[in-house]
mmCIF file of C-alpha atoms in Angstrom:
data_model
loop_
_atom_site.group_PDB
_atom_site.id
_atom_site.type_symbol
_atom_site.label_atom_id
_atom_site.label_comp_id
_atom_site.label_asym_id
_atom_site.label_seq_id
_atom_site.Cartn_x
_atom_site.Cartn_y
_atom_site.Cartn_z
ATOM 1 C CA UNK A 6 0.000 0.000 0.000
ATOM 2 C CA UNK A 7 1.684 3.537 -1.421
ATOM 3 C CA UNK A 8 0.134 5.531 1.014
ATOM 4 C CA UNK A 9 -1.195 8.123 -1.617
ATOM 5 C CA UNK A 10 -5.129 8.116 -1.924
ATOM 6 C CA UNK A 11 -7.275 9.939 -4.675
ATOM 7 C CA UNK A 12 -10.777 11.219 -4.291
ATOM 8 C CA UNK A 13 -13.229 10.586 -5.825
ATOM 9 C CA UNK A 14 -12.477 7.222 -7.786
ATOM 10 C CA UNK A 15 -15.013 7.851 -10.308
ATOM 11 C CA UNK A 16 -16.845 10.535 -11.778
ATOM 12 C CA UNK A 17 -19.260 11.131 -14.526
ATOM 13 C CA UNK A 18 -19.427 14.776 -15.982
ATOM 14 C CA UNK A 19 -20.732 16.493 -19.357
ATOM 15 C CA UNK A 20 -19.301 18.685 -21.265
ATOM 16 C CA UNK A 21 -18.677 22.312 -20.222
ATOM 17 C CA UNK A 22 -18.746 21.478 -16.374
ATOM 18 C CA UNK A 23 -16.036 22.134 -13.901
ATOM 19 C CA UNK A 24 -14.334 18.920 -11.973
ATOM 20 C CA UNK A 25 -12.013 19.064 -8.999
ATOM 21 C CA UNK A 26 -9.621 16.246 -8.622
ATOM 22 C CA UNK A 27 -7.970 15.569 -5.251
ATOM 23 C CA UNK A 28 -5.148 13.800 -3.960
ATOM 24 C CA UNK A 29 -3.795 13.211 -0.318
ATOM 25 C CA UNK A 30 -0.098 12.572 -0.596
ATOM 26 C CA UNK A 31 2.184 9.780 0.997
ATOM 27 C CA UNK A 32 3.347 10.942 4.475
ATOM 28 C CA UNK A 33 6.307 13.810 5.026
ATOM 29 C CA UNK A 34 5.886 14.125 0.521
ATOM 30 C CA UNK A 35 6.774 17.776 -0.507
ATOM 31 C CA UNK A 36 6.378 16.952 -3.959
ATOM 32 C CA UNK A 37 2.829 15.885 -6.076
ATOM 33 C CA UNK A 38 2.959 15.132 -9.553
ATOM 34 C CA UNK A 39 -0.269 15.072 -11.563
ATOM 35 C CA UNK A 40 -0.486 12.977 -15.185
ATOM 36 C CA UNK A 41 -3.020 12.152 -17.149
ATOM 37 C CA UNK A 42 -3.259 8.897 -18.780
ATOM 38 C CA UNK A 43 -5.800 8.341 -21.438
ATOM 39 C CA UNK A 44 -7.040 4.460 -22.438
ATOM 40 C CA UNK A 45 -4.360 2.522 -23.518
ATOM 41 C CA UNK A 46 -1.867 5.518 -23.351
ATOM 42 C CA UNK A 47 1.199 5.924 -20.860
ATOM 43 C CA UNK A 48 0.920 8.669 -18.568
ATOM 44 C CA UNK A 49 1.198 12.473 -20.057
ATOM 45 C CA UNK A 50 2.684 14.711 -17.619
ATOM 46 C CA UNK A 51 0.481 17.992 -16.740
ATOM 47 C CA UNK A 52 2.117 19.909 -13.564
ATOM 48 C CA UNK A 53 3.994 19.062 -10.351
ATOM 49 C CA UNK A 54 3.306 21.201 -7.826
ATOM 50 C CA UNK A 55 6.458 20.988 -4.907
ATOM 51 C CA UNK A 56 6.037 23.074 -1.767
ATOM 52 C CA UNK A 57 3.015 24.556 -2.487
ATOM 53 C CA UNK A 58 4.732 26.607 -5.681
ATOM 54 C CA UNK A 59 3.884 24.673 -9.216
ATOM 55 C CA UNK A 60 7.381 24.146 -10.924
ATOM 56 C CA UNK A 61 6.839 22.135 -14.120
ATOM 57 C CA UNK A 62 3.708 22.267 -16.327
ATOM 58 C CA UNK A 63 3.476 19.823 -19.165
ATOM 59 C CA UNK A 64 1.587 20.251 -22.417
ATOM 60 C CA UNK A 65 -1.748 21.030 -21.277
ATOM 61 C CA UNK A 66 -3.850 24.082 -21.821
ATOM 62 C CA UNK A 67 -4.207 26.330 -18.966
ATOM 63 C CA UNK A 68 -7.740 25.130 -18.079
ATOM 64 C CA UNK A 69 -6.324 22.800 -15.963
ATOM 65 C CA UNK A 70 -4.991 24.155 -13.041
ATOM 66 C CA UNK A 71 -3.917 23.142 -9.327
ATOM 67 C CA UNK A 72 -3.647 23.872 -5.948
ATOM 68 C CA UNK A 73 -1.148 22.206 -3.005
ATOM 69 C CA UNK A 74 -1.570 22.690 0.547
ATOM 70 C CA UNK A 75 0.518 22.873 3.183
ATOM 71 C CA UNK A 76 -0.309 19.512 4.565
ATOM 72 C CA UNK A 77 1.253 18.390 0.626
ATOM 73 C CA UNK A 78 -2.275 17.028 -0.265
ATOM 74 C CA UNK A 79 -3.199 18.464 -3.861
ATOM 75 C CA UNK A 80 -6.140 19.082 -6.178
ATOM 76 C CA UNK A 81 -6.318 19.006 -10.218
ATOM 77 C CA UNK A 82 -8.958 21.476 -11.341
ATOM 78 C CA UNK A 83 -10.366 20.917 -14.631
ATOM 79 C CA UNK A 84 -12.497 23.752 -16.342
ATOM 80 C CA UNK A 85 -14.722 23.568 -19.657
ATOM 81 C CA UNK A 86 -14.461 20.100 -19.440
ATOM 82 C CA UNK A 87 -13.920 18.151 -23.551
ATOM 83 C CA UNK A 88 -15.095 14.716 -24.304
ATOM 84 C CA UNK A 89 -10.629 13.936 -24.983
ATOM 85 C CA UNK A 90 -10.072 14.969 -21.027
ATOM 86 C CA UNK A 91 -11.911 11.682 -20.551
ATOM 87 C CA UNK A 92 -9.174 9.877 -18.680
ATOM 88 C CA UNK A 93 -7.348 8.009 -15.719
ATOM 89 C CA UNK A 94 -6.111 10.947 -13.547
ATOM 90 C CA UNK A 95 -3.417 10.239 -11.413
ATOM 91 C CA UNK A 96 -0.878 11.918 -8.686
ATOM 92 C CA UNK A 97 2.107 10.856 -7.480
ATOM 93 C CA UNK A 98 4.174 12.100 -4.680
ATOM 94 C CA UNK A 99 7.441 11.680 -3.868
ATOM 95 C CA UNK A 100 10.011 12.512 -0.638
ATOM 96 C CA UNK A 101 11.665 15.271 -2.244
ATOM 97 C CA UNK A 102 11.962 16.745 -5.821
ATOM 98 C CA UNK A 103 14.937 14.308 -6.834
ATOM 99 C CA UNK A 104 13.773 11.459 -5.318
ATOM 100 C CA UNK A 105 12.262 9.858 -8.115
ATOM 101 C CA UNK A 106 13.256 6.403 -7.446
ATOM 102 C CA UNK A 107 10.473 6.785 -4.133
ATOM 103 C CA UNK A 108 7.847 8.375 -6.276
ATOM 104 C CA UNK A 109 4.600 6.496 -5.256
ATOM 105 C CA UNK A 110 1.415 7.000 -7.409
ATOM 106 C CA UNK A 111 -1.949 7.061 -6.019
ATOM 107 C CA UNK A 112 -4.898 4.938 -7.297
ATOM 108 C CA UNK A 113 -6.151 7.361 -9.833
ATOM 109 C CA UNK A 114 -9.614 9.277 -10.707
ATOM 110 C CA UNK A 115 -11.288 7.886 -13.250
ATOM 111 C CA UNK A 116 -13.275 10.584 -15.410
ATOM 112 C CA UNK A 117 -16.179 10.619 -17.747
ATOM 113 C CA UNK A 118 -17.169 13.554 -20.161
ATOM 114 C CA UNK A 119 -20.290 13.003 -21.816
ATOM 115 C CA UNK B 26 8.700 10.259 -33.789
ATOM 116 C CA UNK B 27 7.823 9.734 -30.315
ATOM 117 C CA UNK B 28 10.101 10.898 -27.741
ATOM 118 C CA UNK B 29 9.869 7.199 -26.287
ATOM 119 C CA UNK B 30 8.231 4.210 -28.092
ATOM 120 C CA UNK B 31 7.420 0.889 -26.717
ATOM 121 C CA UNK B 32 5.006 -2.163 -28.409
ATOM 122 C CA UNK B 33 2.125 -2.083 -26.715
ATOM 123 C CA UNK B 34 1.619 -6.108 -27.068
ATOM 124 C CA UNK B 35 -0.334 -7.798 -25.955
ATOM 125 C CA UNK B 36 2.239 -10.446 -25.397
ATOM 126 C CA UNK B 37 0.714 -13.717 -23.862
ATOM 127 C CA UNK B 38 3.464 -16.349 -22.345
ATOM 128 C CA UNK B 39 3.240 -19.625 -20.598
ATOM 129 C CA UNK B 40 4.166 -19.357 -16.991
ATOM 130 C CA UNK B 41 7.810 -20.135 -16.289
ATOM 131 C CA UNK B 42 9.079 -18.097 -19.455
ATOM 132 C CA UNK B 43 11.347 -15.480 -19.448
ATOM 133 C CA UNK B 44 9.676 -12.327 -20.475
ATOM 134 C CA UNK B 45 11.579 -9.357 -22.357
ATOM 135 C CA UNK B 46 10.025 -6.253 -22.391
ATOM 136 C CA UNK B 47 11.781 -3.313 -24.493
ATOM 137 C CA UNK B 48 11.513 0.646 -25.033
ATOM 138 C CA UNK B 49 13.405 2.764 -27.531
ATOM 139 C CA UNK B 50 14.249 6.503 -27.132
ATOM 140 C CA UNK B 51 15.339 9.704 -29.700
ATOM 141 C CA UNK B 52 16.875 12.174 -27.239
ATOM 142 C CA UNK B 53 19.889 10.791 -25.988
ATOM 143 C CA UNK B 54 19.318 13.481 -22.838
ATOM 144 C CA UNK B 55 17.550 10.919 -20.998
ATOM 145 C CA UNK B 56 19.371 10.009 -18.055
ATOM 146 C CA UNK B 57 17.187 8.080 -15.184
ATOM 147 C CA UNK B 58 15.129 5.363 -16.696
ATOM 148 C CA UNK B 59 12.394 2.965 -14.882
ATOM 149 C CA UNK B 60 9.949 0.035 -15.192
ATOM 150 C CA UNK B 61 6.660 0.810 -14.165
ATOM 151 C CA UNK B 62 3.764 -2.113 -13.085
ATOM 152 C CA UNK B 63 0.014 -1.189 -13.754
ATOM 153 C CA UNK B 64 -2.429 -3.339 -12.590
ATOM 154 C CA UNK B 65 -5.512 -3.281 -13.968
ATOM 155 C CA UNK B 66 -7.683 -0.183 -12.320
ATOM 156 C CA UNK B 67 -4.511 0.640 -10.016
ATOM 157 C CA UNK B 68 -1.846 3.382 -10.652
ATOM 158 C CA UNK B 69 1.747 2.496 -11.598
ATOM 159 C CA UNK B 70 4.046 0.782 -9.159
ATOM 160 C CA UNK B 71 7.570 1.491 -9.527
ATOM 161 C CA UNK B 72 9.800 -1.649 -10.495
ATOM 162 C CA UNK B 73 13.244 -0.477 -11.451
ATOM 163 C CA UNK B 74 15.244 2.806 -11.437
ATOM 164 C CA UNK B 75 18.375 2.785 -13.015
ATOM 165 C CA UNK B 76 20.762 5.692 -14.601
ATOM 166 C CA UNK B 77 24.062 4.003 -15.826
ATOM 167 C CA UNK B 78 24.228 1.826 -19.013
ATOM 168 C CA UNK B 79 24.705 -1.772 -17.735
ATOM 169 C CA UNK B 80 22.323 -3.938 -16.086
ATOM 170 C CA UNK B 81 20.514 -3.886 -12.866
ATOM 171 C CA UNK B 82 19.152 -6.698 -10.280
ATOM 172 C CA UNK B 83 15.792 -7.382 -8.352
ATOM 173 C CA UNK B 84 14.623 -11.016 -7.708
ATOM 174 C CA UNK B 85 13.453 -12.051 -11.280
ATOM 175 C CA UNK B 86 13.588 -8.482 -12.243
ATOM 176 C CA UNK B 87 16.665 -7.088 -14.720
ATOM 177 C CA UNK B 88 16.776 -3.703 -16.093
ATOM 178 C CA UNK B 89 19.162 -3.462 -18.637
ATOM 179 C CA UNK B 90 20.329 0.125 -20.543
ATOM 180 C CA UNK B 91 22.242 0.611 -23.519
ATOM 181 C CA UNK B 92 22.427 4.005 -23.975
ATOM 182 C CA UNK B 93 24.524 4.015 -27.272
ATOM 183 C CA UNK B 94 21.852 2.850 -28.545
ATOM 184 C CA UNK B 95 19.036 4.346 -26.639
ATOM 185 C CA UNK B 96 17.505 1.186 -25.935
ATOM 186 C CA UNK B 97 16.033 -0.185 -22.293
ATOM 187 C CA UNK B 98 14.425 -3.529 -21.490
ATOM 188 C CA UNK B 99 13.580 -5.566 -18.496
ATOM 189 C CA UNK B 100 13.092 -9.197 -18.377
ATOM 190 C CA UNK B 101 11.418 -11.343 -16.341
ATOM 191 C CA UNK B 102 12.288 -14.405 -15.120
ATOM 192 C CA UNK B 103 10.335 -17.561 -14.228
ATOM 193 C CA UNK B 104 7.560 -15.325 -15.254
ATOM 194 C CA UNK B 105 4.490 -16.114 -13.076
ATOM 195 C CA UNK B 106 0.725 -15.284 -13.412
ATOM 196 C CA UNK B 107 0.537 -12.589 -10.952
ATOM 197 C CA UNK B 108 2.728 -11.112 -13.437
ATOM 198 C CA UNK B 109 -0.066 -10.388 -15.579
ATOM 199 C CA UNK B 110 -0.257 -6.381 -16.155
ATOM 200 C CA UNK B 111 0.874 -3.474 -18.219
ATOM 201 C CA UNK B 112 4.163 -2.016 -18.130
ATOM 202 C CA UNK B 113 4.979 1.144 -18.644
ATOM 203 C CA UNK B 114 8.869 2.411 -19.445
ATOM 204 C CA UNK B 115 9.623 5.834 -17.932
ATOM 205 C CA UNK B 116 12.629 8.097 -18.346
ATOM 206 C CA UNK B 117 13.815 11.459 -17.297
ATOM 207 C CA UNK B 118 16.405 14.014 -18.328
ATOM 208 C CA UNK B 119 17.819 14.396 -14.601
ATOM 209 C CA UNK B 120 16.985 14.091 -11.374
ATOM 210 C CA UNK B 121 15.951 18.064 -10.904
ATOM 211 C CA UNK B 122 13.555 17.442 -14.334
ATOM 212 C CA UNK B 123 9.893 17.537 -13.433
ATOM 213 C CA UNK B 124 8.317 15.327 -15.863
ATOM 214 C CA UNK B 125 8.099 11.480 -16.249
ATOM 215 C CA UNK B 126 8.168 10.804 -20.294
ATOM 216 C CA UNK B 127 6.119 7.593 -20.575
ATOM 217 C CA UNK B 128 5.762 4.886 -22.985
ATOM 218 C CA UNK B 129 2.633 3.597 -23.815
ATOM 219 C CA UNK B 130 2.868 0.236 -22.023
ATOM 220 C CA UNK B 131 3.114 -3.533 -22.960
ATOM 221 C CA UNK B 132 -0.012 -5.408 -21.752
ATOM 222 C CA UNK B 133 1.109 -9.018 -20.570
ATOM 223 C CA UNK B 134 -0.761 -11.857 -19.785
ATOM 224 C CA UNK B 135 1.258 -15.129 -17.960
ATOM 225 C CA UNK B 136 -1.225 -17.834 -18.336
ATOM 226 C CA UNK B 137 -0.888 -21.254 -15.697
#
């Protein structure tokens, strides 16, 4: 058990809505890492958020946006939501920014635009 | 081209076989490279980190790296059922670089 848990673990939403993603990190974590990984895709890269400060943003138009807290735990914001952002969502955290070889993902957030 | 490209399979083995998984890369930046495991409806477990070219140990796990020829695999060894999942190649440019560059995965199936 990784230790990082994602809320909710399914959601169903139509086009044009709003969706908030969260994601509790693995205990003493700075860093969260959020990808999104569409069916039978690897993992895209969309942000990393470490310390609170978001340092690294992949290719992904600024509707989607985060927030860290300073308990580490994080939340993907998704605005104007497309039928394509239909996807696994998932965060990973990790000890520090370089630790990459204890990066632990969480369970993921399945999504549904309809 | 793809920054990283792996065969998505699926690959189906008897149990017992030795399993070779493989990912191929253009920019020869890459430095850090790992083995992910993705069960189905989980996230990705990390398998294998490794940076130098050469091969690396874990139980029936070896991550091998040729990076002359930008080339990774990982084989399995007395492959078992419980095997049975996707796995995902990852690679970064260093260990201050933010993003993960995935492959797309190799679905395998390790029938009794």
């Amino acid at each position: 058990e990784t230790g990082v848990t994602q809320s909710p673990t399914h959601l169903i939403k139509t086009r044009g809505q709003q969706v908030t993603l969260r994601c509790s990190s693995q205990s003493g974590h700075n860093t969260v890492s959020w990808y999104q990984q569409a069916l039978g895709q690897g993992p895209q890269f969309i942000f990393q958020y470490y310390r609170e400060e978001e340092n690294g943003r992949g290719n992904f138009p600024p509707r989607f946006s985060g927030l860290q807290f300073p308990n580490y735990s994080s939340e993907l914001n998704v605005n104007a939501l497309e039928l394509d952002d239909s996807a696994l969502y998932l965060c990973a955290s990790r000890r520090e920014r370089e630790a990459y070889n204890e990066q632990f993902f969480g369970p993921g957030t399945r999504l549904t635009v309809l | 081209q793809k920054e990283v490209e792996q065969d998505p399979g699926p690959l189906s083995v008897p149990e017992g076989a030795i399993v070779s998984l493989n990912c191929t890369y253009s920019n020869s930046a890459f430095q850090y490279f790992m083995w992910y495991r993705q069960y189905s409806r989980k996230g990705p477990e990390l398998l294998m980190y490794t940076y130098s070219s050469g091969n690396k140990e874990d139980g029936r796990f070896t991550a091998q790296v040729d990076k002359s020829s930008k080339y990774i695999s990982l084989f399995i060894r007395d492959s078992q059922p419980s095997d049975s999942a996707t796995y995902l190649c990852a690679m970064i440019f260093n260990q201050a670089g933010t993003a993960l560059i995935f492959g797309k995965g190799t679905t395998l199936s390790v029938s009794s």
